[in-house]
Coordinates of C-alpha atoms and ligand atoms in Angstrom, one line a residue:
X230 CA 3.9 14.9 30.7
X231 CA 1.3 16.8 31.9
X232 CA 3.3 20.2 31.7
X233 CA 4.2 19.5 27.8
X234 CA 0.4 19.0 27.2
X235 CA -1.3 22.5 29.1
X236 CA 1.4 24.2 27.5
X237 CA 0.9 22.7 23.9
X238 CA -2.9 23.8 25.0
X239 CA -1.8 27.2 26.3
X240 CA -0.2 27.8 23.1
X241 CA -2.7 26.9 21.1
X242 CA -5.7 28.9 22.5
X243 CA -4.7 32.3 21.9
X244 CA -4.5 31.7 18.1
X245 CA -8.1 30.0 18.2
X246 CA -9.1 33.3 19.7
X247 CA -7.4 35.5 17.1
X248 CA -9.1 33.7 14.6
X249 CA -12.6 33.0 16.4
X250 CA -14.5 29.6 14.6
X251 CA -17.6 31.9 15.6
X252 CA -18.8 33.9 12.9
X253 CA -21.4 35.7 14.5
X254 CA -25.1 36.2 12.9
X255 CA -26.6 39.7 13.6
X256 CA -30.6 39.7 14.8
X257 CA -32.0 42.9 15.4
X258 CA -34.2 43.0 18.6
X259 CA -35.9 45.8 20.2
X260 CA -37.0 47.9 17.6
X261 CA -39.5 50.2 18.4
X262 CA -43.0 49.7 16.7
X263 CA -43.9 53.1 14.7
X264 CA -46.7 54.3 16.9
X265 CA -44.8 53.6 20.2
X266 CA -42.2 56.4 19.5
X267 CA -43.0 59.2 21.5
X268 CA -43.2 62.8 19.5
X269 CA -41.2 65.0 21.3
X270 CA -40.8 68.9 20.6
X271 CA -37.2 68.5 19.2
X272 CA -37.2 65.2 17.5
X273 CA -34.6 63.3 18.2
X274 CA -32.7 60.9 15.9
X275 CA -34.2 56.7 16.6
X276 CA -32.3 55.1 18.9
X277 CA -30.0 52.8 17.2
X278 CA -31.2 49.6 17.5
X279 CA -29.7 47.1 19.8
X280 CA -27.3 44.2 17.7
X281 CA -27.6 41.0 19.3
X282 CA -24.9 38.7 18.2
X283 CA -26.1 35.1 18.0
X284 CA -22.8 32.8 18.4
X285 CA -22.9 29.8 15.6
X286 CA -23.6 26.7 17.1
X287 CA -21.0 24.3 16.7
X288 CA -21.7 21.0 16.1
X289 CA -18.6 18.0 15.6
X290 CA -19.6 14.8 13.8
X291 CA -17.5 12.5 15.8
X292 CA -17.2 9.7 13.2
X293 CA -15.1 6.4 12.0
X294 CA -15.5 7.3 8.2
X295 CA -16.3 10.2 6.1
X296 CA -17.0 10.6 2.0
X297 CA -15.5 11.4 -0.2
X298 CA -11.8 10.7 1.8
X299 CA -12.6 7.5 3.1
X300 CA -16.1 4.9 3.0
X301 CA -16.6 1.1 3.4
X302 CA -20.8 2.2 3.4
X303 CA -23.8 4.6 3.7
X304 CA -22.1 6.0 7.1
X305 CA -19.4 7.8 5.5
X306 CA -22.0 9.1 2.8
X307 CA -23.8 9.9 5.6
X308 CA -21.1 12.0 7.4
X309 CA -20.2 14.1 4.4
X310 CA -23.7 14.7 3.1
X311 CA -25.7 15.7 6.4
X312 CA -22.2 18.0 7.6
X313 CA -22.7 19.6 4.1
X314 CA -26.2 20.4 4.2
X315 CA -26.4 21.8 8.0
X316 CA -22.8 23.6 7.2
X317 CA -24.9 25.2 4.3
X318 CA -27.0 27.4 7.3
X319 CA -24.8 30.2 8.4
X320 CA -25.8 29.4 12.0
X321 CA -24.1 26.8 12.2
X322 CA -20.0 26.0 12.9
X323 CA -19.8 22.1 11.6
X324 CA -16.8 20.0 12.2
X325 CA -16.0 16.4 11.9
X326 CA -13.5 14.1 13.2
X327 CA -12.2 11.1 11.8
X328 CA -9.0 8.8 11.8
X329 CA -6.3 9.2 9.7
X330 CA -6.0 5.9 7.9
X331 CA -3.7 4.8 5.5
X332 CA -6.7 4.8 2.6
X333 CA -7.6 8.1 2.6
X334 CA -8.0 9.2 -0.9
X335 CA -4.5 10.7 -2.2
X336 CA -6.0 13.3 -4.1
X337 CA -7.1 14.8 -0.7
X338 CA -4.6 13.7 1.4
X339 CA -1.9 15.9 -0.4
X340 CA -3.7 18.9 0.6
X341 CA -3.8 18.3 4.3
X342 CA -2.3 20.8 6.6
X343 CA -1.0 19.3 9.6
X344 CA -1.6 21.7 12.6
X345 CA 0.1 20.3 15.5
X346 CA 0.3 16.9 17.6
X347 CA -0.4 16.0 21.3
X348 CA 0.1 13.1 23.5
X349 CA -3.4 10.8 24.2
X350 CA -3.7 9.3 27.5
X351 CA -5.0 6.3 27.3
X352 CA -5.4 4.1 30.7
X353 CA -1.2 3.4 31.3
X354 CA -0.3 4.5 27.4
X355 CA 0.7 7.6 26.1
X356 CA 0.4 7.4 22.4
X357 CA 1.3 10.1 19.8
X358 CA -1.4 11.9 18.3
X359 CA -1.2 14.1 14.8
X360 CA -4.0 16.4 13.8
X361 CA -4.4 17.1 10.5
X362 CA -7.1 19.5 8.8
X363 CA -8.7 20.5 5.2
X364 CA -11.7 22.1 4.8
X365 CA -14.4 21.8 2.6
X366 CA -18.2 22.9 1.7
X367 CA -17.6 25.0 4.5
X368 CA -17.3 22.3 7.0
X369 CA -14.1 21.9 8.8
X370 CA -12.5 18.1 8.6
X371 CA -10.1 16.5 11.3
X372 CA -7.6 13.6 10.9
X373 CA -6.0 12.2 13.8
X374 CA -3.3 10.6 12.9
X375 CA -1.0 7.6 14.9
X376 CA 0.9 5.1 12.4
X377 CA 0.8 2.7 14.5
X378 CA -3.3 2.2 15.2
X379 CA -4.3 3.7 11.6
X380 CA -1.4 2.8 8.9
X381 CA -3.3 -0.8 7.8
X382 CA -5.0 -0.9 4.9
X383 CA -8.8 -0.8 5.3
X384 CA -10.5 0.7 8.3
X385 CA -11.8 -2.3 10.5
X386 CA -11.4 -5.8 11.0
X387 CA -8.2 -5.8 13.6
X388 CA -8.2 -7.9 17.0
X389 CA -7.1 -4.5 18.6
X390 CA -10.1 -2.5 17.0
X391 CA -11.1 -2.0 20.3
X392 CA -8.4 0.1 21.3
X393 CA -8.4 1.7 18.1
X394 CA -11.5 3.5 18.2
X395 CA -10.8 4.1 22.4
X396 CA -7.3 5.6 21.0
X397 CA -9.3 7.4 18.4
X398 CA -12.3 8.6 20.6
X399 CA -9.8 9.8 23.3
X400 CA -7.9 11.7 20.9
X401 CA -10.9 13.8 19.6
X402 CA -11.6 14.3 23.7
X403 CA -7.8 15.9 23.5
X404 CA -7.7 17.6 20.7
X405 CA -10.9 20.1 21.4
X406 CA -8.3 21.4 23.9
X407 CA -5.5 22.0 21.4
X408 CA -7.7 23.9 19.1
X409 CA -9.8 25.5 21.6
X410 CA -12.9 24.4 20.0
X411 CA -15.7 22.9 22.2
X412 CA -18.7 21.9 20.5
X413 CA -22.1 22.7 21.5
X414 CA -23.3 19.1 20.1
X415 CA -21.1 16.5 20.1
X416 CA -22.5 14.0 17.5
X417 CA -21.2 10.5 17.9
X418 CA -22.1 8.2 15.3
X419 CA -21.8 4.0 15.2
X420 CA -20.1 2.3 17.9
X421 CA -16.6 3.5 17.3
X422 CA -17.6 6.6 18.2
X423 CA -19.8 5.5 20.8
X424 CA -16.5 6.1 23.3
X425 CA -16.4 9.6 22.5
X426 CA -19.4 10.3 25.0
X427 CA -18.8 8.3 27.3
X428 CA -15.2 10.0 27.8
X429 CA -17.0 13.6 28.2
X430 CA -19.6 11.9 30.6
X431 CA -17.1 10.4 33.1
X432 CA -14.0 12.4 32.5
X433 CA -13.9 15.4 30.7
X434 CA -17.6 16.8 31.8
X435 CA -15.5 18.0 34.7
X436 CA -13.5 20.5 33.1
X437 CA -15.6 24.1 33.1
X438 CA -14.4 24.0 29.2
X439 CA -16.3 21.1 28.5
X440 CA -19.0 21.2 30.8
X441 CA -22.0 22.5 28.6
X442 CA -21.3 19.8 25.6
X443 CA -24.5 17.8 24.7
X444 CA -24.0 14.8 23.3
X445 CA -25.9 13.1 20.3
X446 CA -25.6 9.2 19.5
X447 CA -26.7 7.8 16.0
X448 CA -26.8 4.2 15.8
X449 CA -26.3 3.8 11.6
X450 CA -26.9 -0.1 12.4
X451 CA -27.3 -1.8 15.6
X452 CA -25.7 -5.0 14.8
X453 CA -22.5 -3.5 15.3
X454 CA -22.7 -3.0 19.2
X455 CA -18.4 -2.7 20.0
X456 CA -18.3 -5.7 22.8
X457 CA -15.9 -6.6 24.8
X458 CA -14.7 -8.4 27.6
X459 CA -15.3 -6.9 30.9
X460 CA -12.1 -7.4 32.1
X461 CA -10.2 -4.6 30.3
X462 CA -12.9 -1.5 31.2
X463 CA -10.3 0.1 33.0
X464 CA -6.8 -1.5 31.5
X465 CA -7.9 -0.8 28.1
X466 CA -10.6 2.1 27.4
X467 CA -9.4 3.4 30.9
X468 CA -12.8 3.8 32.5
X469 CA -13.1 3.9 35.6
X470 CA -14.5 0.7 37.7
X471 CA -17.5 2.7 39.1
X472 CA -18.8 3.7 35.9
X473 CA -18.9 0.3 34.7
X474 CA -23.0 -0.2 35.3
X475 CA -22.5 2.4 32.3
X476 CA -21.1 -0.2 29.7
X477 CA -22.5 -3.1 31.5
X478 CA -24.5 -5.5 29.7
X479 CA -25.1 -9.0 29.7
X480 CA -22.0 -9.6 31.0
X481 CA -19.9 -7.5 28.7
X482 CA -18.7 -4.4 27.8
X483 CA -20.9 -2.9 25.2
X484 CA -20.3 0.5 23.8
X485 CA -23.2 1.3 21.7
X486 CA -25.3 0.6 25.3
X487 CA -22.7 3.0 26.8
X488 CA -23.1 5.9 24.8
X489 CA -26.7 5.5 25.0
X490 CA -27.2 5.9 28.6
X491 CA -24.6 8.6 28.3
X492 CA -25.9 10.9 25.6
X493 CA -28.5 13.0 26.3
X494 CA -30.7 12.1 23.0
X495 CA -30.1 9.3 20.4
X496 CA -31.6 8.5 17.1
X497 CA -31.4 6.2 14.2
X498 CA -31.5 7.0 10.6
X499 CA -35.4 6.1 10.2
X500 CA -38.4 6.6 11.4
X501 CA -39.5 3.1 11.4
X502 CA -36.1 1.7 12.5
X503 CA -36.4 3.8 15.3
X504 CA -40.1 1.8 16.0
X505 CA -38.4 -1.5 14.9
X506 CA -35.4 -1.3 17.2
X507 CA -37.4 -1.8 20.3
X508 CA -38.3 -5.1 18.8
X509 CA -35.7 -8.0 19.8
X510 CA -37.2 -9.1 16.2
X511 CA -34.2 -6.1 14.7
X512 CA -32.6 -4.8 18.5
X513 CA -29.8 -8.1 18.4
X514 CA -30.2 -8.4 22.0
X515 CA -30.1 -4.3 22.5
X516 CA -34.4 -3.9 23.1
X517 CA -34.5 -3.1 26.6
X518 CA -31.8 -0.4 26.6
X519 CA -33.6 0.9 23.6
X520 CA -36.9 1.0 25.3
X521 CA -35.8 1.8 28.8
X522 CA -34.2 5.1 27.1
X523 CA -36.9 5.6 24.7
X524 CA -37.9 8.7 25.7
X525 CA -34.8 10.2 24.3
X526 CA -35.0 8.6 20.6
X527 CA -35.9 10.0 17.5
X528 CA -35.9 8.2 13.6
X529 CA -34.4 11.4 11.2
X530 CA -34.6 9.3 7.7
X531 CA -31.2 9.9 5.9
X532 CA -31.1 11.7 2.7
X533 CA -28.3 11.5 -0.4
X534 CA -26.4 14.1 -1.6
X535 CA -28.4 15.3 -5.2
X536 CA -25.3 17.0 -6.6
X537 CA -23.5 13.9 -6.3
X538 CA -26.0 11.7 -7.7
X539 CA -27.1 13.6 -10.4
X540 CA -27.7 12.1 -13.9
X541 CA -27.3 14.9 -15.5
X542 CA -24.0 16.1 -14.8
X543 CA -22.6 12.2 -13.2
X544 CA -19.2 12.2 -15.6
X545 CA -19.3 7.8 -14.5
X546 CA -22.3 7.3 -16.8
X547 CA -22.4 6.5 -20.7
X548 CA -24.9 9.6 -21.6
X549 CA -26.7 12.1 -19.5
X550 CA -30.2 12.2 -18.2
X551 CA -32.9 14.1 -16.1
X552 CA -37.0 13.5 -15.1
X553 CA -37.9 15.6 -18.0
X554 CA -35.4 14.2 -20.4
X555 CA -34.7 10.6 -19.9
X556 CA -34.6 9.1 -23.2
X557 CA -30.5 9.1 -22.4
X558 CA -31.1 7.1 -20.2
X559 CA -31.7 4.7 -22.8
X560 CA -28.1 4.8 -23.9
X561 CA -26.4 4.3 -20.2
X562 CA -28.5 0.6 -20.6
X563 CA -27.6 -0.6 -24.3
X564 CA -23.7 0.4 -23.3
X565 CA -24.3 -1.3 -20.0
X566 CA -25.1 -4.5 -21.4
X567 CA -22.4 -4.6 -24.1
X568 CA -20.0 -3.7 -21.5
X569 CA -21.3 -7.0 -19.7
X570 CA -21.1 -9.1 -22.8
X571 CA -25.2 -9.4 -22.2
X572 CA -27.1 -9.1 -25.2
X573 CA -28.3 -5.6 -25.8
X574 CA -32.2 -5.7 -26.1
X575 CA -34.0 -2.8 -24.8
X576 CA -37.2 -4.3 -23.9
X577 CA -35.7 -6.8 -22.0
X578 CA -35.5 -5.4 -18.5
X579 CA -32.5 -5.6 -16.4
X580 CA -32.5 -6.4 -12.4
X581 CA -29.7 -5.0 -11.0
X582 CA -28.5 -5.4 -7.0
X583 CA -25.8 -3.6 -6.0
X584 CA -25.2 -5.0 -2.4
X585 CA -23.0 -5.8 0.4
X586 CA -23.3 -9.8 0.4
X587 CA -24.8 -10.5 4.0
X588 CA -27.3 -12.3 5.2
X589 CA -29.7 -9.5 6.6
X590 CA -29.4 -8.0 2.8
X591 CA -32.3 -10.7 2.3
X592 CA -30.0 -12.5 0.1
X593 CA -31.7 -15.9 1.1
X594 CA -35.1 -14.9 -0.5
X595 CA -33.1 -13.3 -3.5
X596 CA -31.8 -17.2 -3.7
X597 CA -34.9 -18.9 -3.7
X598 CA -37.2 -17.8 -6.1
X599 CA -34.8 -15.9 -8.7
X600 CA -34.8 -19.4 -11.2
X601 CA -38.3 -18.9 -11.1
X602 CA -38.1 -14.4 -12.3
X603 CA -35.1 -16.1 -14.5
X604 CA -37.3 -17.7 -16.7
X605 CA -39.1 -14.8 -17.9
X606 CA -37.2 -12.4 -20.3
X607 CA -35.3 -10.4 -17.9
X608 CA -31.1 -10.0 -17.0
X609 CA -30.1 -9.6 -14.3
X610 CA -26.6 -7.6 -12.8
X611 CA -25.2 -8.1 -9.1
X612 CA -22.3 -5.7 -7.6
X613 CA -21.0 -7.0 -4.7
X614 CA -18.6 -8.3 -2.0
X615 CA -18.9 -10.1 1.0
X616 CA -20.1 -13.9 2.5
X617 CA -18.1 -16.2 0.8
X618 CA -21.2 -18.8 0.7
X619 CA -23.0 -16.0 -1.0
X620 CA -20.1 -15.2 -3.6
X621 CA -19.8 -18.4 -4.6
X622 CA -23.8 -18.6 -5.3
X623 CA -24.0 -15.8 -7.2
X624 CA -21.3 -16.2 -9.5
X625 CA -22.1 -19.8 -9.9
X626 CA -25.6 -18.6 -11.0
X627 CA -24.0 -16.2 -13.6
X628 CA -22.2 -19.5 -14.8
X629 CA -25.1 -21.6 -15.2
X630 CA -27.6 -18.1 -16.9
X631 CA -24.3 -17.3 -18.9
X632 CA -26.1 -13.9 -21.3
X633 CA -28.8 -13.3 -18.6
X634 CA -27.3 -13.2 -15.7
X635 CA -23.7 -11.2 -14.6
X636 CA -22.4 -11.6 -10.8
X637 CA -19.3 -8.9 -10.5
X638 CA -18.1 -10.2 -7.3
X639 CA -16.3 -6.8 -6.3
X640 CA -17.1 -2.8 -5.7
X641 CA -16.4 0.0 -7.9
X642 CA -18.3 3.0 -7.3
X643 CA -18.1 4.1 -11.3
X644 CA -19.4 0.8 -12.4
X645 CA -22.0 1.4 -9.3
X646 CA -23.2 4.4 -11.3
X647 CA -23.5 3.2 -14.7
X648 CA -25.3 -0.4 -13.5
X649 CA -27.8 2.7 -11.7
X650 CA -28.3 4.1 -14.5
X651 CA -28.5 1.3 -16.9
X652 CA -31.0 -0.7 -14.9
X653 CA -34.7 -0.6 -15.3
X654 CA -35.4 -2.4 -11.6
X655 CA -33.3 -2.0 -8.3
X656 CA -33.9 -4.9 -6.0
X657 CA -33.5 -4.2 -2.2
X658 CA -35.1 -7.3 -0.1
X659 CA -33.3 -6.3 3.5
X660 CA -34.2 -8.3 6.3
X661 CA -33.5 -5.2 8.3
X662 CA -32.4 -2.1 6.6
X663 CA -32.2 1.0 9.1
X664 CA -31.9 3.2 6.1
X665 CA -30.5 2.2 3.1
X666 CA -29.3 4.7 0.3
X667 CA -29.2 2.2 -2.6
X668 CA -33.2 2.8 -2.8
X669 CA -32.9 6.3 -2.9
X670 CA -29.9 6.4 -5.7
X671 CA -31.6 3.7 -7.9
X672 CA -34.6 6.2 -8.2
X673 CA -32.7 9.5 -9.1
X674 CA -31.4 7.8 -11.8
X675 CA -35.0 6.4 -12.6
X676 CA -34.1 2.3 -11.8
X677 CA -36.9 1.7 -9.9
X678 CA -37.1 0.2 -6.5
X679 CA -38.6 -3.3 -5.1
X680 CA -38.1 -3.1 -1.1
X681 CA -39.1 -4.9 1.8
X682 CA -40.7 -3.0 3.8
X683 CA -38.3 -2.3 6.6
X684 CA -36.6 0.6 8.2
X685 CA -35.7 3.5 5.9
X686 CA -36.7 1.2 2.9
X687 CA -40.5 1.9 4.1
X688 CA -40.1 5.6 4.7
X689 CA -38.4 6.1 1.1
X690 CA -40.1 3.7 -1.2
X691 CA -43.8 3.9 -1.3
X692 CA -45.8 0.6 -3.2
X693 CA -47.2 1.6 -7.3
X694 CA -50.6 0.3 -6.5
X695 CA -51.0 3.3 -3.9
X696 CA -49.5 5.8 -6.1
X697 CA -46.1 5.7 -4.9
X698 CA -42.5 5.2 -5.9
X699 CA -41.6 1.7 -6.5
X700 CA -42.6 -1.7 -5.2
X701 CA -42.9 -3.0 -1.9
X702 CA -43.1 -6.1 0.5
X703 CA -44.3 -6.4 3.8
X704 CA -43.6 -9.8 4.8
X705 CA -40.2 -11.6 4.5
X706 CA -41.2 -13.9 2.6
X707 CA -40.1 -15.4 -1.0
X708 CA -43.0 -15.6 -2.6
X709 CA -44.1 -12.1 -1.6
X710 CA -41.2 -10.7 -3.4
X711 CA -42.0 -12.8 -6.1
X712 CA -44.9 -11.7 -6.3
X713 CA -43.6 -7.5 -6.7
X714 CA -41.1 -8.6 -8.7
X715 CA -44.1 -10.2 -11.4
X716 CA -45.9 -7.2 -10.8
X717 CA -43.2 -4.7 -11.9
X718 CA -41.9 -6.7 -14.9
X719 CA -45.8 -6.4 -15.7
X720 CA -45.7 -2.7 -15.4
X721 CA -42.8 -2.1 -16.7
X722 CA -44.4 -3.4 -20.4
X723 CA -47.2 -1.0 -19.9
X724 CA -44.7 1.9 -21.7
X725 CA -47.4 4.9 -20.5
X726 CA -47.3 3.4 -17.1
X727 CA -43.7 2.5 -16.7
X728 CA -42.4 6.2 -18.1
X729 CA -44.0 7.4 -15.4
X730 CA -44.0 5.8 -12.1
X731 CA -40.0 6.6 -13.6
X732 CA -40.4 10.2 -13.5
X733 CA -42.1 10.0 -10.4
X734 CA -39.2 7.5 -8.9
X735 CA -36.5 10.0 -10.5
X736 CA -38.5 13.2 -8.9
X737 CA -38.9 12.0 -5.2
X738 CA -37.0 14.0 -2.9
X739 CA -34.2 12.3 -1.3
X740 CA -31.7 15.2 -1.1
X741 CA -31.2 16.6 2.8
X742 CA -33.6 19.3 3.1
X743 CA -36.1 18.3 4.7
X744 CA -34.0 15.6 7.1
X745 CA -31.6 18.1 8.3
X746 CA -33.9 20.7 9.3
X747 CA -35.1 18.0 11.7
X748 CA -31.7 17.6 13.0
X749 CA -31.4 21.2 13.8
X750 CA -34.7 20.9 15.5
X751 CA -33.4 17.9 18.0
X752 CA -29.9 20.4 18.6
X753 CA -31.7 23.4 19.3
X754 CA -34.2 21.3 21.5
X755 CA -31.2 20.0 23.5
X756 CA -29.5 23.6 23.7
X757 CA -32.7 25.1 25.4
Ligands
GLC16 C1 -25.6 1.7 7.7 C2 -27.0 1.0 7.5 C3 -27.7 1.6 6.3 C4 -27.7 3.2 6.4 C5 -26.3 3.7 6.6 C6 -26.2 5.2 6.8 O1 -24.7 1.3 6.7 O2 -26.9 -0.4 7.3 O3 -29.0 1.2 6.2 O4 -28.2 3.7 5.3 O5 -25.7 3.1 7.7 O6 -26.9 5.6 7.9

């Protein structure tokens, strides 16, 4: 078996070389200040000065979802946004790697070129493995593909997840082989890629090829951990025995713990999430791994990608807006509430949540007090899926406040948009929220945020009475939001006021710029 695979990899390396994924950048270095060339009697032509060629880094995302092919949440947008940006510098190579499940996006799919196969080791298995690639934006996308692991509808949610993502994470291990393409940065993100460096750091660091990989880890949320019994460390994800004080932890096999005593830095997508996980308050039983390893983390707040969510060009929405001309806007909320069957009044102004239905969404205090913001003249709109108990709630509210209030128990990213839009107030209560994009949307398209102050919510919206954004929250607490909530239906009378804390809501900016260049800074500082 063996034999098949070096000379599947034999074959495959001279045409990586033919084609090299390095692009090079050219820095000129040594040239001569003026006054420092010596005159000479016959002068003599400059010496040509000397070309240093500075190799692109290359960086793989290493990743269970991706936008626009595939996305249950903010990771995928996260994956396809930040690859985009960095992939915009030409000194960078970006790549990312993702499974080939059945619910890729058909419009994509059909243009996938399918550039080889291999066979995965994986403890006594030997599974196919398909690699399929499309490019885009200038970043390069993998798919690996095995029918029988990834052709289920939806991504998660399987008893053998587990050996799914190992599957997965051992693949991408194998394929850098097969293409001849070995990363400087290997960026795992979430749990189910958490596998991914702990391969390199107890297998495949050994090999000269892979031997100068760094590894990043980017925990998206750290209430999914991957945990699983001790018993199948070796039968299962095939690690070896010794390493298991790696993956160790209270009595389990945890993989988020794993590939953060195996990566060489780790980060979280806030600033202030990156304080709070240290806290058992937000860690879900992770703290003193976080804090022992603390010296490696960083918060890098996420941004959104500003030509996707653009009001002014977003084909989902009723009529087109910007900051400086935002009377359309007007439009995408009279069509929104006929669309509902809600009466259309314009002064009345709508609430809108567009959430995953969980508990640390702070859907509890979003329950207790909203009879009490009902009985003011507001509507209010809910897009959603999720907790059953919560389900049931909310569309039993929208029975009882039939005209004020709509619950559209589902999620449809074009009716995401024009509820965005249409909204005057975007509500975002999170318990915990380690970034959040909701907040950041809402705003470009001038719905203005109420957050609790958590995690990314705190690092994007900042509170009206200081001059900021939106509203905000510090404690979690009911009649604090209630309170916000008063306050902005208050502000949102004062028409001079409301237009524009708006603007300033719709002229934040949330795009990547600023976020990415410090991710370049925490690559470079590893490559030193
Ligand atoms: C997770 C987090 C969310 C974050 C997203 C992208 O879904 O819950 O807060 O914005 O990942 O990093």
């Amino acid at each position: 078996m063996s034999t098949t695979k070096n000379k599947k990899t034999q074959k495959a390396a001279p045409a990586a070389e033919k084609k090299p994924a390095v692009a090079v950048q050219a820095e000129l270095v040594n040239v001569p200040p003026v006054e420092a060339v010596e005159t000479q009697e016959t002068p003599k032509a400059a010496p040509a000065p000397e070309i240093k060629v500075v190799p692109k880094k290359k960086i793989l995302f290493v990743a269970s979802e991706a936008a626009p092919f595939i996305a249950t949440g903010g990771l995928a947008e996260v994956i396809g946004s930040l690859s985009k940006a960095l992939a915009k510098s030409d000194a960078y190579d970006v790549r990312v790697i993702i499974p080939l499940y059945q619910d890729i996006k058909k419009e994509y799919r059909k243009d996938f070129k399918f550039i080889g196969n291999i066979f995965v080791p994986l403890s006594w298995r030997n599974q196919y493995c398909g690699i399929f690639a499309y490019e885009a934006n200038n970043v390069k996308f993998y798919f690996v593909d095995n029918e029988y692991y990834f052709k289920r509808p939806g991504c998660y949610g399987y008893y053998d997840d587990g050996e799914r993502f190992a599957f997965f994470c051992r693949g991408v291990m194998e394929i850098l082989s097969f293409i001849g393409f070995y990363p400087d940065i290997l960026h795992c993100h979430d749990w189910q890629a958490a596998l991914a460096a702990l391969y390199l750091k107890t297998i495949y660091c050994f090999r000269p090829e892979y031997q100068f990989i760094r590894a990043v880890f980017t925990i998206h949320n750290i209430e999914y951990q991957g945990k699983y019994s001790l018993d199948i460390l070796e039968d299962l994800f095939g690690i070896s025995n010794r390493f298991r004080y790696l993956v160790e932890y209270d009595r389990c096999i945890n993989l988020m713990k794993g590939a953060i005593e195996c990566c060489e830095r780790f980060s979280t997508v806030s600033p202030t999430y990156a304080g709070e996980i240290k806290d058992p308050y937000y860690s879900h039983g992770l703290d003193p791994i976080i804090r022992r390893n603390e010296f490696k983390l960083c918060g890098i707040l996420n941004g959104i990608d500003p030509d996707y969510y653009d009001p002014a060009t977003d084909k989902a929405l009723f009529a087109n807006y910007d900051a400086k001309n935002i009377a359309p806007k007007a439009v995408c909320k009279e069509e929104l509430q006929r669309m509902l069957n809600l009466p259309v009044k314009p002064d009345t102004p709508i609430i809108a949540m567009i959430t995953r239905l969980v508990a640390h969404k702070g859907l509890d205090l979003v329950k207790e007090v909203i009879e009490q913001v009902l009985r003011q003249d507001v509507q209010f709109v809910l897009l959603g899926t999720g907790d059953s108990s919560y389900e049931n709630y909310f569309s039993d509210l929208a029975r009882r406040y039939q005209g004020k209030v709509v619950s559209i128990i589902s999620f449809n990213s074009d009716l995401s948009r024009k509820i965005y839009a249409g909204a005057d107030l975007f509500l975002m209560p999170s318990k915990s929220e380690p970034c959040g994009l909701s907040q950041m949307i809402a705003s470009r398209y001038g719905t203005v945020a109420i957050v609790r102050e958590t995690g990314g919510l705190r690092d994007s919206i900042t509170p009206y009475g200081a001059g900021g954004n939106g509203f905000t929250f510090h404690d979690y607490n009911a009649y604090d939001m209630l309170y916000v909530i008063n306050e902005a239906i208050g502000v949102y009378h004062d028409k001079e006021a409301w237009s524009a804390l708006r603007k300033k809501a719709m002229e934040t900016d949330f795009s990547w710029a600023k976020s990415a260049t410090y991710y370049e800074g925490l690559y470079l500082g590893m490559l030193k």
